[in-house]
GROMACS .gro file of C-alpha atoms in nm:
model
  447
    1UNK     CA    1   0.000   0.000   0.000
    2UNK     CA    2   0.105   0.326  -0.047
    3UNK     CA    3   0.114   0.592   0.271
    4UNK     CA    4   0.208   0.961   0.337
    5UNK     CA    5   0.496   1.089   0.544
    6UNK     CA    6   0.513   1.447   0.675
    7UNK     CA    7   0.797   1.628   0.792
    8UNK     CA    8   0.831   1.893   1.058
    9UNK     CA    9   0.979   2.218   0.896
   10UNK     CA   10   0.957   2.566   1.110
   11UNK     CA   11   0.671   2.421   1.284
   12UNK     CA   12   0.463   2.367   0.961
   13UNK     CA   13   0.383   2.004   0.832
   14UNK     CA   14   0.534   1.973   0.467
   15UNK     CA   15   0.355   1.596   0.347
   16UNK     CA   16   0.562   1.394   0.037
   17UNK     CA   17   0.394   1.075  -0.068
   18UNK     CA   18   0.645   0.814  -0.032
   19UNK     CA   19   0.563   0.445  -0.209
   20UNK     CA   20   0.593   0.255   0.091
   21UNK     CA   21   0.547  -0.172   0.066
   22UNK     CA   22   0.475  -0.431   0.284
   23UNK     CA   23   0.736  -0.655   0.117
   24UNK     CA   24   1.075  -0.595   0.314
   25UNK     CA   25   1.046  -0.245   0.290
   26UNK     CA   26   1.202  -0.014   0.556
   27UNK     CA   27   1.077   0.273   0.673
   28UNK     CA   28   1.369   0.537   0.599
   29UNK     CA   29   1.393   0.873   0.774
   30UNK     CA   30   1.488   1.207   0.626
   31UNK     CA   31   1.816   1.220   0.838
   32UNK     CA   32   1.980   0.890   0.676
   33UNK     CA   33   1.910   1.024   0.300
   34UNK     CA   34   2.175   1.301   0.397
   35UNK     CA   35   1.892   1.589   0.441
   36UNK     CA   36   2.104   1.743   0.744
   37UNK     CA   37   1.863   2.024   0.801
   38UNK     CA   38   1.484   2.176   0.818
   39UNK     CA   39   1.543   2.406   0.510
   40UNK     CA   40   1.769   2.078   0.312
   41UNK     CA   41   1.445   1.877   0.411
   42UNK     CA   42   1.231   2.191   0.251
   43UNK     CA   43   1.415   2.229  -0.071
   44UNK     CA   44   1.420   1.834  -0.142
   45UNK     CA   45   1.031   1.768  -0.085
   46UNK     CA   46   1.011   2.113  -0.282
   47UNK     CA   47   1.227   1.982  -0.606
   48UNK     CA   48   1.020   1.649  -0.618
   49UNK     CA   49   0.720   1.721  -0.752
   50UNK     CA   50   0.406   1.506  -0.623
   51UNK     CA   51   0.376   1.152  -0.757
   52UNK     CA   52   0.100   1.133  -0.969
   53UNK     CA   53   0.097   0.793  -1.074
   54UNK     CA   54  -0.229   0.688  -0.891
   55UNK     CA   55  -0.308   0.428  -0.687
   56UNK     CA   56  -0.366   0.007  -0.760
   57UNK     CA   57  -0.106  -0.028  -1.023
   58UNK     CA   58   0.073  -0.382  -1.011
   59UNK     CA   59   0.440  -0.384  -0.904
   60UNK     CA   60   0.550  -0.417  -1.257
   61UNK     CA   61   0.427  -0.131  -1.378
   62UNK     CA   62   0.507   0.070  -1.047
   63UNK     CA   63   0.907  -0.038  -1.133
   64UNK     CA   64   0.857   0.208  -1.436
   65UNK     CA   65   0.653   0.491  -1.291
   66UNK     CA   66   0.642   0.512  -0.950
   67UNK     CA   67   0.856   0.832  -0.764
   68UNK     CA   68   0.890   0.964  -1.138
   69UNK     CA   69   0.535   1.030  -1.325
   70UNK     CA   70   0.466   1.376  -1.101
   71UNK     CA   71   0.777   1.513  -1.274
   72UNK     CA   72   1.140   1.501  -1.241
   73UNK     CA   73   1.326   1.702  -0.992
   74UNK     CA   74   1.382   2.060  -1.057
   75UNK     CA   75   1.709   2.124  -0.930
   76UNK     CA   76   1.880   2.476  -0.893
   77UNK     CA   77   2.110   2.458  -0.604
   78UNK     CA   78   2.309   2.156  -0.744
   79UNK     CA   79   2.663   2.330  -0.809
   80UNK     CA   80   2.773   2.090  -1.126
   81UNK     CA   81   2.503   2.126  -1.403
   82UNK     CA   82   2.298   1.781  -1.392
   83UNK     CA   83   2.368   1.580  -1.693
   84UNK     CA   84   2.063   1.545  -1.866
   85UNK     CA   85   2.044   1.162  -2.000
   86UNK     CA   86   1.759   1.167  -2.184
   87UNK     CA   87   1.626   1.097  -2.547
   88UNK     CA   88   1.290   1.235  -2.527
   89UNK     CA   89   1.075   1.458  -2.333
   90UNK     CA   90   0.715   1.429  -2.219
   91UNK     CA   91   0.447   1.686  -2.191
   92UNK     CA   92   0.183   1.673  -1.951
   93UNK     CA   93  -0.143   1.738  -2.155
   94UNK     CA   94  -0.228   1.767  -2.572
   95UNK     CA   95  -0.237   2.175  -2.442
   96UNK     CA   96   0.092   2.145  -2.346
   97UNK     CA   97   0.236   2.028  -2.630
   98UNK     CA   98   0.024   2.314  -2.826
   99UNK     CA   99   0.148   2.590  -2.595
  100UNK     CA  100   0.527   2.439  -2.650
  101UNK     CA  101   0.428   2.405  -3.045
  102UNK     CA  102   0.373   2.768  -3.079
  103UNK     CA  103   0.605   2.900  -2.845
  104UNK     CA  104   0.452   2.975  -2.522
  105UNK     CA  105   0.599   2.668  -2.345
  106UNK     CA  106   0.960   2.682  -2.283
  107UNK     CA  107   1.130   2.292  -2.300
  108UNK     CA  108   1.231   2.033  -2.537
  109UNK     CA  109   1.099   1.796  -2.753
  110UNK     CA  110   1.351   1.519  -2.856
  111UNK     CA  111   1.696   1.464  -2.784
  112UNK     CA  112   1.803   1.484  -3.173
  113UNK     CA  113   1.673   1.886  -3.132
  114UNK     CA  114   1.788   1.991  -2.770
  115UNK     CA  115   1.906   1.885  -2.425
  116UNK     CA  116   1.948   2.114  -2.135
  117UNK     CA  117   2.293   2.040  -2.043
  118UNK     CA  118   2.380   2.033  -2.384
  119UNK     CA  119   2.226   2.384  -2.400
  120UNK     CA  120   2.415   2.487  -2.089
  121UNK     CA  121   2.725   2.425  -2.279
  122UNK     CA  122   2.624   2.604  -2.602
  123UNK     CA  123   2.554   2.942  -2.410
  124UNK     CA  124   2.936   2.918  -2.227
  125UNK     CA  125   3.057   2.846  -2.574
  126UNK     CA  126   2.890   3.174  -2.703
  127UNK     CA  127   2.957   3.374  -2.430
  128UNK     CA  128   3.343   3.328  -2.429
  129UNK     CA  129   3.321   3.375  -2.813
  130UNK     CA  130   3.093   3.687  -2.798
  131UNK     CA  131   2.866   3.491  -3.023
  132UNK     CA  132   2.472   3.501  -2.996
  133UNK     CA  133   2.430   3.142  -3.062
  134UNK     CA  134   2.617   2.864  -3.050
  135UNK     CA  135   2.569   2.497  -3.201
  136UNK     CA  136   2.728   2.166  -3.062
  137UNK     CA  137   2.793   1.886  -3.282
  138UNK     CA  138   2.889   1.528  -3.232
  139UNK     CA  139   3.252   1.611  -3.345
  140UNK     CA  140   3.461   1.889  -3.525
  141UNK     CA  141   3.442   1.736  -3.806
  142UNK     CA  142   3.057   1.727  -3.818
  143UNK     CA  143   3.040   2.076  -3.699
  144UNK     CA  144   3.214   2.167  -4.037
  145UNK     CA  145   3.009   1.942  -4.253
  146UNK     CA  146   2.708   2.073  -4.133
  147UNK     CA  147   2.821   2.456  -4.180
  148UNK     CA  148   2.920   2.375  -4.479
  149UNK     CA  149   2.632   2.171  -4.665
  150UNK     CA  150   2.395   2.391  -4.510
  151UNK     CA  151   2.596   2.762  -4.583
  152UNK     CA  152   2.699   2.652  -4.965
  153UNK     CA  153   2.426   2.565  -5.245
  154UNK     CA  154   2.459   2.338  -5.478
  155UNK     CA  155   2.649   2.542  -5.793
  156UNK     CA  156   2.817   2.783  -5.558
  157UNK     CA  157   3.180   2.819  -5.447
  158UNK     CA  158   3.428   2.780  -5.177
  159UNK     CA  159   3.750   2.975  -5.122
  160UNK     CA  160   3.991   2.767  -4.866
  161UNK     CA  161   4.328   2.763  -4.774
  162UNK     CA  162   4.598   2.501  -4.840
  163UNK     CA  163   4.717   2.430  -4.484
  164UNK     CA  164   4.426   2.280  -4.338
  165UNK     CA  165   4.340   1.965  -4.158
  166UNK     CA  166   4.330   1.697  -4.423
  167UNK     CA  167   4.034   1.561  -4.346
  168UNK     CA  168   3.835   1.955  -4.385
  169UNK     CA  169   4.044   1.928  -4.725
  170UNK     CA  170   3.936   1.571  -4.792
  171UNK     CA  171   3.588   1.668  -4.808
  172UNK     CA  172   3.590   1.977  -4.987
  173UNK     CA  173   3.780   1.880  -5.236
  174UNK     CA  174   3.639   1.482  -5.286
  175UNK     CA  175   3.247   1.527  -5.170
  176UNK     CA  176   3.160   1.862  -5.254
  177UNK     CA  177   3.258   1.862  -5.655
  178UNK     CA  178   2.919   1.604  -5.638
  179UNK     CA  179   2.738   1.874  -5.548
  180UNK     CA  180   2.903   2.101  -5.822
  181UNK     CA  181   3.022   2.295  -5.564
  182UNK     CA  182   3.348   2.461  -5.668
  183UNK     CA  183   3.636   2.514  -5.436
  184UNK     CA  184   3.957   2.769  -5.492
  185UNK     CA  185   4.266   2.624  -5.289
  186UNK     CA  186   4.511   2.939  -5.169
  187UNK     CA  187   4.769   2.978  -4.988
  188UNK     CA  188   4.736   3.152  -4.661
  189UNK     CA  189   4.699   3.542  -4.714
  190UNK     CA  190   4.705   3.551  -5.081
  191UNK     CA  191   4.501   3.828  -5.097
  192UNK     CA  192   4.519   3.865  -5.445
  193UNK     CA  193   4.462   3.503  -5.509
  194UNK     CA  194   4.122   3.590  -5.272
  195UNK     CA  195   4.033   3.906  -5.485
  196UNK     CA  196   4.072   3.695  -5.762
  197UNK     CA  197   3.854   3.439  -5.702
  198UNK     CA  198   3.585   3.671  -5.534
  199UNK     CA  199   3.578   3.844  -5.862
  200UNK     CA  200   3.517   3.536  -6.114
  201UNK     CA  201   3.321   3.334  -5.910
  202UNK     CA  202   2.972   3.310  -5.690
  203UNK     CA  203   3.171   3.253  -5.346
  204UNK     CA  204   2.936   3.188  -5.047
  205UNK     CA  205   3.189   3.122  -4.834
  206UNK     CA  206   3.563   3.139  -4.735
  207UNK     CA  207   3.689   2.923  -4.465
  208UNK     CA  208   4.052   2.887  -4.293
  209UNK     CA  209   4.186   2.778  -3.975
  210UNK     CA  210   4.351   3.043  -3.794
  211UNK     CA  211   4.648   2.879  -3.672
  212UNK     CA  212   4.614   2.615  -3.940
  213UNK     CA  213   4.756   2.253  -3.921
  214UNK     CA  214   5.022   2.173  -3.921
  215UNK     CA  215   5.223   2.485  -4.008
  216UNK     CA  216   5.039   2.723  -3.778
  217UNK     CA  217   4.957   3.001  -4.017
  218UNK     CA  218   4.739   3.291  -3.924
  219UNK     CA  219   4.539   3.465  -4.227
  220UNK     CA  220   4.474   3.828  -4.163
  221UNK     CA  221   4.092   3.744  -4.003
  222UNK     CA  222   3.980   4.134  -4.051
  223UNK     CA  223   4.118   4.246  -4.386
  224UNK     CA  224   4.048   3.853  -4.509
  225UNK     CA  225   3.643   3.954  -4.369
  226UNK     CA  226   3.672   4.289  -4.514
  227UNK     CA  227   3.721   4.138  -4.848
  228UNK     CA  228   3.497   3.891  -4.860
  229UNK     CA  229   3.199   4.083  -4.685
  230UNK     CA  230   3.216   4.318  -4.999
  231UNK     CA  231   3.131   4.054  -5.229
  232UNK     CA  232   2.876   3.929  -5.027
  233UNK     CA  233   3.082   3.579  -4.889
  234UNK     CA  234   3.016   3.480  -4.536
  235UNK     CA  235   3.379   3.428  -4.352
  236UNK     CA  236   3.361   3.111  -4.088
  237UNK     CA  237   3.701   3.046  -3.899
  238UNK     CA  238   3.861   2.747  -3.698
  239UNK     CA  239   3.984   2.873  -3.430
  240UNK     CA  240   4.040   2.514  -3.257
  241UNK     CA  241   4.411   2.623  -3.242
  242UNK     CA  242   4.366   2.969  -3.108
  243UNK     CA  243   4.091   2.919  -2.824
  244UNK     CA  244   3.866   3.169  -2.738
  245UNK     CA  245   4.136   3.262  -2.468
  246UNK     CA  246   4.396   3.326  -2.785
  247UNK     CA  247   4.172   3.505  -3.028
  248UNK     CA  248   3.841   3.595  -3.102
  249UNK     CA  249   3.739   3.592  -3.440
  250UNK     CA  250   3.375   3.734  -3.473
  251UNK     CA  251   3.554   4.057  -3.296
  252UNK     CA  252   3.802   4.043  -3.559
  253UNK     CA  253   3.533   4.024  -3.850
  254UNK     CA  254   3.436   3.641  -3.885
  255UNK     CA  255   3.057   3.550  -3.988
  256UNK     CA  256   3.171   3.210  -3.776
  257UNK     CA  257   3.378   3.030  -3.561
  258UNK     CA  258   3.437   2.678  -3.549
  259UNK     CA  259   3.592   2.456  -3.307
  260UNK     CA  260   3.672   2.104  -3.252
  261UNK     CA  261   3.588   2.073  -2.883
  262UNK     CA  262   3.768   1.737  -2.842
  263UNK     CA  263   4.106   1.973  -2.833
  264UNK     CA  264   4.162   2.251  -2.589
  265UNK     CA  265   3.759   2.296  -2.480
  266UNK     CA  266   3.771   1.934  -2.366
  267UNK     CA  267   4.083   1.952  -2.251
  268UNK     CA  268   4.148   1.579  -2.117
  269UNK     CA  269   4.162   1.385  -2.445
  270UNK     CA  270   3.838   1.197  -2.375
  271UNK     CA  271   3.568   1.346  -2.524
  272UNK     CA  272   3.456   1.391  -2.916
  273UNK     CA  273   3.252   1.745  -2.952
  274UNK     CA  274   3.214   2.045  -3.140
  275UNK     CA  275   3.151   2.365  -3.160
  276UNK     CA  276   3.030   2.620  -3.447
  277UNK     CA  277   2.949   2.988  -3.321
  278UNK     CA  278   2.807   3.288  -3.451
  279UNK     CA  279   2.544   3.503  -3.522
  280UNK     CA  280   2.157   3.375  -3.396
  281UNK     CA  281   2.058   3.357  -3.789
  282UNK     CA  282   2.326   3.175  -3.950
  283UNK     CA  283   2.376   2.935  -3.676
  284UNK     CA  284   2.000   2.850  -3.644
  285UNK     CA  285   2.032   2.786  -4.060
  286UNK     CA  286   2.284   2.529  -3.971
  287UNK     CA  287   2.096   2.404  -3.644
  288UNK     CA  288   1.756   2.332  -3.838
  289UNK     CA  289   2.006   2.084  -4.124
  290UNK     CA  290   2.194   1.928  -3.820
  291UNK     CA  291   1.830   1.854  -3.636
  292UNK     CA  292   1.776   1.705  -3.935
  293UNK     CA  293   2.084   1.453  -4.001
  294UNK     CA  294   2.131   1.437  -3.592
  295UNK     CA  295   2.526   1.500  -3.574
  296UNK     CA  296   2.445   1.509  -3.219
  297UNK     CA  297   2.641   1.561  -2.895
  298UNK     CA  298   2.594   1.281  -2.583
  299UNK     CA  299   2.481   1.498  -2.337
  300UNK     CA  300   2.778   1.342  -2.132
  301UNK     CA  301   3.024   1.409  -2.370
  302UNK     CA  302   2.851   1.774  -2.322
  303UNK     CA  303   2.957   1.764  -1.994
  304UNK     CA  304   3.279   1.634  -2.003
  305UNK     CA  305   3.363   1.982  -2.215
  306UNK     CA  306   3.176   2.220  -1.973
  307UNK     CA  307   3.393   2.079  -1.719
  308UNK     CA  308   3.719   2.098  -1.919
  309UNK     CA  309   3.618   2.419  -2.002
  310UNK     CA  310   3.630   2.569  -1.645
  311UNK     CA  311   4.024   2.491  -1.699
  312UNK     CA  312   4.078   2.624  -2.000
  313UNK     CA  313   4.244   2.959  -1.924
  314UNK     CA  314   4.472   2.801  -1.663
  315UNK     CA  315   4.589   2.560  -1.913
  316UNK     CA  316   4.605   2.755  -2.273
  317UNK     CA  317   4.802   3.013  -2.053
  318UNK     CA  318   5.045   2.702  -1.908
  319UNK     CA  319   5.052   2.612  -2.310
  320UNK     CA  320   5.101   2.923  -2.423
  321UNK     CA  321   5.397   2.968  -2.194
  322UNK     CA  322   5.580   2.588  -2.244
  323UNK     CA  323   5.503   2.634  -2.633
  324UNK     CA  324   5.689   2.959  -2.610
  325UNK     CA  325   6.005   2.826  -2.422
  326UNK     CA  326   6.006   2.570  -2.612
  327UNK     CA  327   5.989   2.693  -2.991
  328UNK     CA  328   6.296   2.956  -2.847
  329UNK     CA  329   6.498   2.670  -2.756
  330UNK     CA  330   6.457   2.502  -3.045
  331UNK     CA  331   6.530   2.765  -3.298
  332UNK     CA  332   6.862   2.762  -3.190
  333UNK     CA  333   6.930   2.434  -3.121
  334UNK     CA  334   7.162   2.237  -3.396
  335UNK     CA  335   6.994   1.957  -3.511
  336UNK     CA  336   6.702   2.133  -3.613
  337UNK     CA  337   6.582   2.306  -3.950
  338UNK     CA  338   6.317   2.487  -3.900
  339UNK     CA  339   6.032   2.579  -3.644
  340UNK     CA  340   5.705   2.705  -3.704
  341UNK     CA  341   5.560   2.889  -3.448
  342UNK     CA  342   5.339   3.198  -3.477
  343UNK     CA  343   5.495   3.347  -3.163
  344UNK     CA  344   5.851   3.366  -3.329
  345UNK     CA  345   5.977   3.683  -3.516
  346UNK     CA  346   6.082   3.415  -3.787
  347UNK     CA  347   5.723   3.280  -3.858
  348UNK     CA  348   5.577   3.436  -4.216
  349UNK     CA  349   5.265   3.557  -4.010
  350UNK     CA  350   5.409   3.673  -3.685
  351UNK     CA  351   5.310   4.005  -3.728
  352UNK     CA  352   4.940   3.906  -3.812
  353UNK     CA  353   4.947   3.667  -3.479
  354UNK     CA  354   5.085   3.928  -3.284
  355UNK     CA  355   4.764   4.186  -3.388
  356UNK     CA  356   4.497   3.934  -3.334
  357UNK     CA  357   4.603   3.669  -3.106
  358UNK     CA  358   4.693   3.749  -2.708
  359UNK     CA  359   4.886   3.418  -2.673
  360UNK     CA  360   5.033   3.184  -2.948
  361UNK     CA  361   4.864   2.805  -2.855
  362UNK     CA  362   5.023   2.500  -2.722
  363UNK     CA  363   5.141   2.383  -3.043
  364UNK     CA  364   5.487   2.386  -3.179
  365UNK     CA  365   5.540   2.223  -3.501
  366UNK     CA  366   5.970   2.203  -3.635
  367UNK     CA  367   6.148   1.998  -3.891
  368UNK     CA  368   6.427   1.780  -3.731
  369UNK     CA  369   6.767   1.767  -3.982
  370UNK     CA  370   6.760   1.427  -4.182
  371UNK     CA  371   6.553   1.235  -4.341
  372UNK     CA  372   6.176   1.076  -4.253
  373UNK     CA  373   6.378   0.763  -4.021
  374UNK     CA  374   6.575   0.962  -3.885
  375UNK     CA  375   6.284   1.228  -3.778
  376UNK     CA  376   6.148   0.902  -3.650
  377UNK     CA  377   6.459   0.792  -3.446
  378UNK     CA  378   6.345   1.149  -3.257
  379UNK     CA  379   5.988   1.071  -3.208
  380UNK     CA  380   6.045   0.694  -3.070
  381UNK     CA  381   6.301   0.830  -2.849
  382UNK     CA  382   6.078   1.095  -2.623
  383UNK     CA  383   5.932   0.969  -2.282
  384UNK     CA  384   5.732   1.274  -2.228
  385UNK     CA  385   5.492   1.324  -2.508
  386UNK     CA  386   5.258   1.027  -2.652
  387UNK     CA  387   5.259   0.978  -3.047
  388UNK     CA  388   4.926   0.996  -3.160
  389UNK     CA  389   4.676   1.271  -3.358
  390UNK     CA  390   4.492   1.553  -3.179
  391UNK     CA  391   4.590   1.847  -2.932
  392UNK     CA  392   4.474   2.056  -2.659
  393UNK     CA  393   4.520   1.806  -2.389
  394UNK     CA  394   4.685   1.795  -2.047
  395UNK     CA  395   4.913   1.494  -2.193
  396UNK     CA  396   5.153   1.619  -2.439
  397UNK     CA  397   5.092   1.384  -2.816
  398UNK     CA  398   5.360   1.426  -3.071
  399UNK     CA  399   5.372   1.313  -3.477
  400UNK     CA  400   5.530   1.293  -3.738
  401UNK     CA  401   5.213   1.401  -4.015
  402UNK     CA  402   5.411   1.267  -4.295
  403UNK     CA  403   5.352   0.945  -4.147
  404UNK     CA  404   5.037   0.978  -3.893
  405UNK     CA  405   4.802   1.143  -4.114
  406UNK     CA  406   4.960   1.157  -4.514
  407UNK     CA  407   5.117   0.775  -4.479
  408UNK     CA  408   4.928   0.689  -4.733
  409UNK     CA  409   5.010   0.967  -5.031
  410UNK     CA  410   5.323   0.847  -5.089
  411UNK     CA  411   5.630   1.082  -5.064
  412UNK     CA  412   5.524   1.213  -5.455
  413UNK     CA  413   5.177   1.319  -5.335
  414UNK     CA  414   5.318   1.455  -4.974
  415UNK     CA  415   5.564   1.646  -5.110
  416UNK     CA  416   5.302   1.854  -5.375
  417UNK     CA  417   5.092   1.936  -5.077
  418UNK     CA  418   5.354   2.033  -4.877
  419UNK     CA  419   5.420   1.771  -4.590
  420UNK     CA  420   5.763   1.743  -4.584
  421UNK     CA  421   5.892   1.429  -4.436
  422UNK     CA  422   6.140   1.560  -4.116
  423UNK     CA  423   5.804   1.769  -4.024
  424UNK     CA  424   5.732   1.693  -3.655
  425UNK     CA  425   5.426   1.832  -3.484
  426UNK     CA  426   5.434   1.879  -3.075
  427UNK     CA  427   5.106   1.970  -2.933
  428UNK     CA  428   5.252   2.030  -2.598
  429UNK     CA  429   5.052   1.974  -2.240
  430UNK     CA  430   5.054   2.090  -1.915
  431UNK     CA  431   5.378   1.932  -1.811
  432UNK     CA  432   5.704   2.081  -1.674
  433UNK     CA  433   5.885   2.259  -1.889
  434UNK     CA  434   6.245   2.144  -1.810
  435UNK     CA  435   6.110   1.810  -1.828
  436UNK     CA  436   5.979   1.854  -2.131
  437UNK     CA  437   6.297   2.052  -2.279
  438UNK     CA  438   6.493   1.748  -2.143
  439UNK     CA  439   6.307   1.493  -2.304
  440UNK     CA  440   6.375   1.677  -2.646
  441UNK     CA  441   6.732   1.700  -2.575
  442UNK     CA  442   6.793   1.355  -2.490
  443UNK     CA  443   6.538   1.241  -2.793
  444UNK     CA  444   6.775   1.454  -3.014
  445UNK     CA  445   7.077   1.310  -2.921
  446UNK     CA  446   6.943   0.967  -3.076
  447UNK     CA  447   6.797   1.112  -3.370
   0.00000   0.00000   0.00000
């Protein structure tokens, strides 16, 4: 049978109906559930809302509904967002669902368009990106799909740049011609090459990271905008490299910024998310295609980034400053070619990076002296760093891209698109410095 229980609270009785059984049942005071108080006792009868699941259902059925068809708890004073582990939502009445239809009902419907904690992370997203809406997908990669399928008709044009995360470039330049879709492939800050193209074709959009993989180039976001905006072209940025801490690109001009929030927004290499900002109106254009092919984000995985993302200024500034250190040392160091690094008077675009970014990322990418083996001798010898793809995390990952990501080119095919073979990419962590600066000594020494 089912009973009620009331609870003394500032000399008023407060009743909760409890399910209470005659099979082995105990009866189980307020005090042992951890309610240490009379106002903790108020505010948890308060967030349960009555039970409203009737009386004379079998046990069967009361294993599904009972203590949960009144409503779930409303909870405010929780001080980690709740994750949200649902793929539907109910509504309490046909007039409900009307009132929600037509917009007087604030909630959600289905998990493939909306989920609160999913939500919660879309409006920190937006806020540190000054952005009035802001879209998660289920990865960085479908983040860019998305904007792109939805942003570019069929017949139009793209204008890209060549340094760019292969598999961005993969699809542009393999999935898109199907949609005669035309694409113009520049090299970063060719602004002629831009005018051009602007000129002779219909371009709906331009798109570059800003740093780019691997080579860390920054285009020139606000004369790049400038340029585009007068021929109409909407400008959408990765600024996975960057961070909102870095740069911000929608100050700088950008329609859009794009990130993939399994790097530095996650933070802890264990989560796949992304992240596409912008204005309300463009991002709601891509929102209404992605409800449709449901790219979504776990509501878990949402969570995992809202929590990395309370860290993320502490460690893009510890990044920022190893990265530094690092890419100083290593310019003068003997054994080594070359280093790319935005934050270096020697990069081509260190006077861009300087105007538009406040810190110069985590990543350092350098080409060792010698061949591809001998590049490898390096990266088999470090301790510190892990060799695997991505960035952004506390544990330092190193490649080589020649051979992670463009193995299977050839050296021919590598070589056009400008991977050289001695290329190494560090996407350094939140480790020691000198530990880290040791490691590459020693791993240079047996290169």
């Amino acid at each position: 049978m089912k009973g009620i229980r009331s609870f003394a609270v500032s000399g008023q009785d407060i009743s909760a109906r409890v399910p209470t059984r005659s099979v082995g049942l105990r009866s189980v005071d307020a005090s042992s559930r951890g309610l240490r108080s009379n106002a903790a006792r108020a505010r948890a009868v308060a967030a349960v809302p009555e039970d409203a699941s009737g009386s004379g259902w079998r046990i069967g059925t009361d294993t599904i509904h009972a203590g949960e068809r009144g409503g779930r708890p409303k909870i405010s004073d929780s001080l980690t967002t709740p994750i949200v582990q649902t793929s539907t939502y109910w509504f309490k009445n046909t007039q409900e669902l009307i009132d929600y239809n037509e917009g007087r009902l604030e909630s959600y419907e289905y998990g493939r368009y909306g989920n609160p904690t999913v939500q919660t992370v879309e409006n920190k997203i937006a806020d540190l990106e000054g952005a009035e809406s802001c879209l998660m997908s289920a990865s960085g990669m479908n983040s860019v799909t998305s904007m792109l399928l939805t942003l570019v008709p069929a017949g139009g044009h793209i204008v890209t740049t060549s340094d760019c995360y292969w598999r961005t470039r993969q699809f542009m330049l393999n999935f898109l011609p199907k949609m005669n879709i035309g694409v113009t492939v520049l090299p970063p800050n060719d602004f002629d090459g831009i005018e051009k193209a602007l000129k002779e074709n219909d371009v709906a959009l331009f798109f570059s990271e800003s740093p780019t993989n691997p080579y860390l180039r920054c285009i020139d976001i606000a004369r790049i905008s400038k340029m585009c905006h007068e021929h109409g072209a909407v400008v959408c940025i990765d600024s996975t490299f960057a961070t909102p801490i870095n740069s911000r690109a929608l100050e700088l001009g950008a329609d859009l910024v794009l990130h993939s929030a399994t790097k530095y927004l996650g933070g802890h290499n264990d989560v796949l998310a992304g992240a596409l900002c912008g204005s309300k109106v463009l991002v709601d254009q891509v929102r209404a295609f992605h409800s449709i092919m449901g790219g979504v984000v776990d509501p878990n995985a949402a969570y995992l980034v809202l929590r990395g993302i309370k860290t993320l200024a502490l460690r893009v500034e510890r990044a920022n400053k190893t990265a530094m250190e690092v890419a100083k040392r290593l310019e003068t160091h003997p054994k080594i070619d070359r280093v790319w690094y935005p934050g270096l008077a020697s990069h081509p675009d260190h006077e861009i990076a300087v105007r538009q970014m406040s810190g110069f990322g985590g990543v350092v990418s350098f080409e060792v002296k010698g061949d591809l083996w001998s590049t490898a001798r390096f990266i088999d010898a470090c301790k510190i760093p892990y060799i695997g793809p991505s960035l952004g995390g506390v544990e330092s990952l190193i490649e080589m891209p020649a051979v992670q990501s463009y193995w299977s080119f050839g050296p021919e095919k590598r070589a056009e698109i400008g991977i050289k073979e001695n290329l190494i990419r560090f996407a350094i962590g939140i480790e020691d410095v000198e530990d880290i600066w040791e490691d590459v000594l020693q791993a240079l020494e047996q290169s």
